[in-house]
Amino acid sequence: MKFGTLSDLSNLISELSPYKTVVLANTTVEKLWLDRLDGFEAERIVIPDGEEHKNIETVKGIWAKLQELGFTRKSLLIGLGGGVITDIAGFVASTYMRGTMLGLVPTTLLAQVDAAIGGKTGINFNGKNMVGTFYLPDFVLIAHETLSTLPRVELLNGMAEVVKYGILDRKVYSLLKKLGSVEDLDRELVKACVEVKLRVVEEDLREGGKRRILNLGHTTAHAIEKLSNYTIKHGFAVAVGLMVAAKLGEILYNFDPGKVEELLRKFELPTGLPFEPEKILGEMRLDKKAWYGRLTFVVPIEVGEVTIEEVEEDVVRRALEAVG
Ligand code: NAD
Ligand code: MG
């Protein structure tokens, strides 16, 4: 893990002394950042922008291109982009010739604090992230300057996960309290979030137990995303999910939901339900199978302390109605 600038990339590459280097990016990031990179030799593979390209067809195209380029397992694939690119790059690097070198340079807030951290790779196949691997990169370079070109909506999208870390961790919470608005987001805050995720993942790479605390807000978020046919962005659904979790915390443990609401408002994230409580509950019930047959929630007890538990449907309904 390196917190630095894009100019650090050439050193990171030479430390690995790869046989060949290929940078994977999409057309948007190509123009904004890939064209500006220098100091090392690399081939490029550029794919179209969009979640709809995170699939096996795109992967096959990249595998074929790598073969054409004479890419070997001693070669380095660098994913430069948002979570879609870091997920695809990770998947390709873990499967091509049973595994090549991998470097990730996340360029969205969401990818910097979440997607590029923790070793999960994946593509969509009859469902989101249905096919994937666990594969740790040789390096992750977090170059703060890349966020300067990010559209505001993408910044806010990532900010919801940052607020999530704020409930999980006291240090992130106090940094968030000091922040005036999303514009003030700085390196220190990104770093503090990454540290929380790394700490959790180091204890539990394969999601047997502790890693599930990172799903705070996500039981509700998944239901909302599905109901909206994925027109509501993940982070905006997570924001509402955090409110629901906060209300559950209030009902079960006297947690103060005002702490979460205050942060979400400051960062212009939604705090109210986009669908009727019963509709959301219905979707959660459908999703139950994925949750081991139970309605499982990560519930805050206080800032920095959460539990993972099965919650009675009636309590969930009360929390949803309280969020309104
Ligand atoms: P994304 O990769 O689609 O990026 C969002 C948009 O921002 C895209 O249009 C992209 O081209 C653009 N963009 C990227 N960097 C930019 C920059 N610096 N300036 C301007 N525009 C830029 O989406 P995302 O939100 O970064 O990531 C979402 C993906 O991450 C999903 O596919 C999700 O499944 C995955 N994810 C994976 C994990 C994991 O653990 N592997 C965790 C969370 C999310
Ligand atoms: Mg998430």
Coordinates of C-alpha atoms in Angstrom, one line a residue, residues 3-219:
F3 CA 0.0 6.7 -0.4
G4 CA 1.6 9.0 -2.9
T5 CA 1.2 10.5 -6.4
L6 CA 1.1 9.1 -9.9
S7 CA 4.8 9.9 -10.3
D8 CA 5.5 7.1 -7.8
L9 CA 4.3 4.6 -10.4
S10 CA 7.6 4.2 -12.3
N11 CA 9.4 3.3 -9.0
L12 CA 6.8 0.8 -8.0
I13 CA 7.1 -0.8 -11.4
S14 CA 10.9 -1.0 -11.5
E15 CA 10.9 -2.6 -8.0
L16 CA 9.0 -5.5 -9.5
S17 CA 11.1 -5.6 -12.7
P18 CA 8.3 -7.2 -14.7
Y19 CA 8.9 -8.8 -18.1
K20 CA 6.2 -6.6 -19.6
T21 CA 3.8 -4.0 -18.2
V22 CA 0.3 -3.4 -19.4
V23 CA -2.0 -0.7 -18.1
L24 CA -5.7 -1.4 -18.2
A25 CA -8.0 1.7 -18.2
N26 CA -11.3 2.8 -19.6
T27 CA -11.8 5.6 -22.2
T28 CA -12.6 8.2 -19.6
V29 CA -9.6 7.6 -17.4
E30 CA -7.4 7.2 -20.5
K31 CA -8.0 10.8 -21.5
L32 CA -7.8 12.2 -17.9
W33 CA -4.9 10.3 -16.4
L34 CA -3.4 7.6 -18.6
D35 CA -2.2 10.0 -21.2
R36 CA -0.3 12.0 -18.6
L37 CA 1.7 9.1 -17.2
D38 CA 5.3 8.9 -18.1
G39 CA 8.6 7.5 -16.8
F40 CA 8.1 3.9 -17.7
E41 CA 7.3 1.7 -20.7
A42 CA 3.9 0.1 -20.9
E43 CA 1.4 -1.2 -23.4
R44 CA -2.2 -0.1 -22.9
I45 CA -5.5 -1.9 -23.0
V46 CA -8.5 0.5 -23.0
I47 CA -12.1 -0.6 -22.6
P48 CA -15.3 1.3 -22.7
D49 CA -16.6 3.0 -19.6
G50 CA -19.4 1.4 -17.6
E51 CA -20.5 -1.3 -15.1
E52 CA -22.2 -3.1 -18.0
H53 CA -18.7 -4.0 -19.4
K54 CA -17.7 -5.7 -16.2
N55 CA -18.3 -9.1 -17.7
I56 CA -16.8 -12.2 -19.2
E57 CA -16.8 -10.8 -22.8
T58 CA -14.6 -7.9 -21.7
V59 CA -12.3 -10.3 -19.8
K60 CA -12.0 -12.6 -22.9
G61 CA -11.0 -9.6 -25.0
I62 CA -8.3 -8.7 -22.4
W63 CA -7.0 -12.3 -22.2
A64 CA -6.7 -12.3 -26.0
K65 CA -4.9 -9.0 -26.1
L66 CA -2.4 -10.1 -23.4
Q67 CA -1.6 -13.2 -25.4
E68 CA -1.1 -11.1 -28.5
L69 CA 1.3 -8.9 -26.5
G70 CA 3.3 -11.9 -25.2
F71 CA 2.3 -11.1 -21.6
T72 CA 3.6 -13.8 -19.2
R73 CA 3.0 -14.5 -15.5
K74 CA 6.2 -12.6 -14.9
S75 CA 4.5 -9.5 -16.4
L76 CA 2.6 -6.8 -14.6
L77 CA -1.0 -5.8 -15.2
I78 CA -1.9 -2.4 -13.7
G79 CA -5.6 -1.4 -13.3
L80 CA -5.9 2.3 -13.4
G81 CA -9.5 3.5 -12.8
G82 CA -12.5 3.1 -10.6
G83 CA -13.8 -0.1 -9.0
V84 CA -15.0 -1.5 -12.3
I85 CA -11.4 -1.4 -13.6
T86 CA -9.7 -2.6 -10.4
D87 CA -12.2 -5.5 -10.2
I88 CA -11.6 -6.5 -13.8
A89 CA -7.8 -6.1 -13.6
G90 CA -7.7 -8.2 -10.5
F91 CA -9.8 -10.9 -12.0
V92 CA -7.7 -11.0 -15.2
A93 CA -4.4 -11.0 -13.3
S94 CA -5.6 -13.8 -11.1
T95 CA -6.7 -16.0 -13.9
Y96 CA -4.4 -15.4 -16.9
M97 CA -1.7 -18.1 -16.8
R98 CA -2.9 -18.9 -13.2
G99 CA -1.8 -15.6 -12.0
T100 CA 0.4 -12.6 -13.1
M101 CA 1.7 -9.6 -11.2
L102 CA -0.9 -7.0 -10.4
G103 CA -0.8 -3.4 -9.5
L104 CA -3.9 -1.2 -8.7
V105 CA -4.2 2.5 -9.0
P106 CA -7.7 3.4 -7.9
T107 CA -9.0 6.7 -9.2
T108 CA -12.4 7.0 -7.6
L109 CA -13.0 7.7 -3.9
L110 CA -15.0 4.4 -3.8
A111 CA -12.2 2.4 -5.3
Q112 CA -9.6 4.1 -3.1
V113 CA -11.3 3.3 0.2
D114 CA -13.1 0.1 -0.8
A115 CA -12.9 -1.7 -4.2
A116 CA -9.1 -1.7 -4.6
I117 CA -8.5 -2.7 -1.0
G118 CA -8.9 -6.2 0.4
G119 CA -8.2 -8.7 -2.4
K120 CA -11.6 -9.3 -3.8
T121 CA -11.9 -9.4 -7.6
G122 CA -15.0 -9.9 -9.7
I123 CA -17.2 -9.7 -12.7
N124 CA -20.9 -9.7 -13.2
F125 CA -22.5 -12.9 -14.4
N126 CA -26.3 -13.4 -14.1
G127 CA -26.0 -11.1 -11.1
K128 CA -23.6 -8.6 -9.6
N129 CA -20.1 -9.9 -8.8
M130 CA -21.2 -13.5 -9.2
V131 CA -17.8 -14.7 -10.5
G132 CA -14.6 -13.7 -8.9
T133 CA -11.5 -14.6 -7.0
F134 CA -9.4 -13.5 -4.0
Y135 CA -6.1 -12.2 -5.3
L136 CA -3.8 -9.8 -3.5
P137 CA -2.1 -7.2 -5.6
D138 CA 1.7 -6.6 -5.6
F139 CA 1.0 -2.9 -5.0
V140 CA -1.9 -0.5 -4.5
L141 CA -1.0 3.2 -5.3
I142 CA -3.4 5.7 -3.9
A143 CA -2.7 8.9 -5.7
H144 CA -4.9 11.6 -4.2
E145 CA -4.6 14.0 -7.2
T146 CA -6.7 11.6 -9.3
L147 CA -9.8 12.6 -7.3
S148 CA -9.5 16.2 -8.6
T149 CA -11.3 15.2 -11.9
L150 CA -14.0 13.1 -10.3
P151 CA -17.6 14.2 -11.0
R152 CA -19.3 15.4 -7.8
V153 CA -21.8 12.5 -7.9
E154 CA -19.0 10.0 -7.8
L155 CA -17.3 11.8 -4.9
L156 CA -20.6 11.6 -3.0
N157 CA -21.0 8.0 -4.0
G158 CA -17.7 7.2 -2.3
M159 CA -18.4 9.4 0.6
A160 CA -21.2 7.1 1.8
E161 CA -18.6 4.3 2.4
V162 CA -16.4 6.9 4.1
V163 CA -19.3 7.6 6.6
K164 CA -19.7 3.9 7.0
Y165 CA -16.0 3.7 8.2
G166 CA -16.8 6.7 10.5
I167 CA -19.4 4.5 12.3
L168 CA -17.0 1.6 12.5
D169 CA -14.0 3.6 13.7
R170 CA -13.5 6.5 16.1
K171 CA -10.6 8.1 14.3
V172 CA -12.5 8.3 11.0
Y173 CA -15.5 9.7 12.9
S174 CA -13.5 12.5 14.5
L175 CA -11.9 13.4 11.1
L176 CA -15.4 13.5 9.6
K177 CA -16.7 15.7 12.4
K178 CA -14.0 18.2 11.6
L179 CA -14.6 18.2 7.8
G180 CA -16.7 21.2 6.6
S181 CA -18.0 19.6 3.4
V182 CA -17.2 16.9 0.9
E183 CA -14.8 19.3 -0.8
D184 CA -12.5 19.2 2.2
L185 CA -11.8 15.5 1.8
D186 CA -8.1 15.0 2.2
R187 CA -5.4 12.4 2.1
E188 CA -5.5 11.8 5.9
L189 CA -9.2 10.8 5.8
V190 CA -8.7 8.5 2.8
K191 CA -5.8 6.9 4.6
A192 CA -7.7 6.4 7.8
C193 CA -10.5 4.6 5.9
V194 CA -8.0 2.3 4.1
E195 CA -6.5 1.5 7.5
V196 CA -9.9 0.4 8.9
K197 CA -10.5 -1.8 5.9
L198 CA -7.0 -3.3 6.0
R199 CA -7.3 -4.0 9.7
V200 CA -10.6 -5.8 9.3
V201 CA -9.5 -7.8 6.2
E202 CA -6.2 -8.9 7.6
E203 CA -8.1 -10.6 10.4
D204 CA -10.5 -12.2 8.0
L205 CA -9.6 -12.3 4.3
R206 CA -12.4 -14.7 3.2
E207 CA -15.4 -13.3 5.0
G208 CA -15.9 -16.0 7.6
G209 CA -16.7 -13.5 10.4
K210 CA -15.3 -10.2 11.1
R211 CA -15.1 -9.0 7.5
R212 CA -18.9 -8.9 7.6
I213 CA -18.8 -5.7 9.7
L214 CA -17.9 -4.0 6.4
N215 CA -21.5 -4.8 5.3
L216 CA -22.8 -2.1 7.7
G217 CA -25.7 -0.4 5.9
H218 CA -25.6 -2.9 3.1
T219 CA -28.6 -5.2 3.9

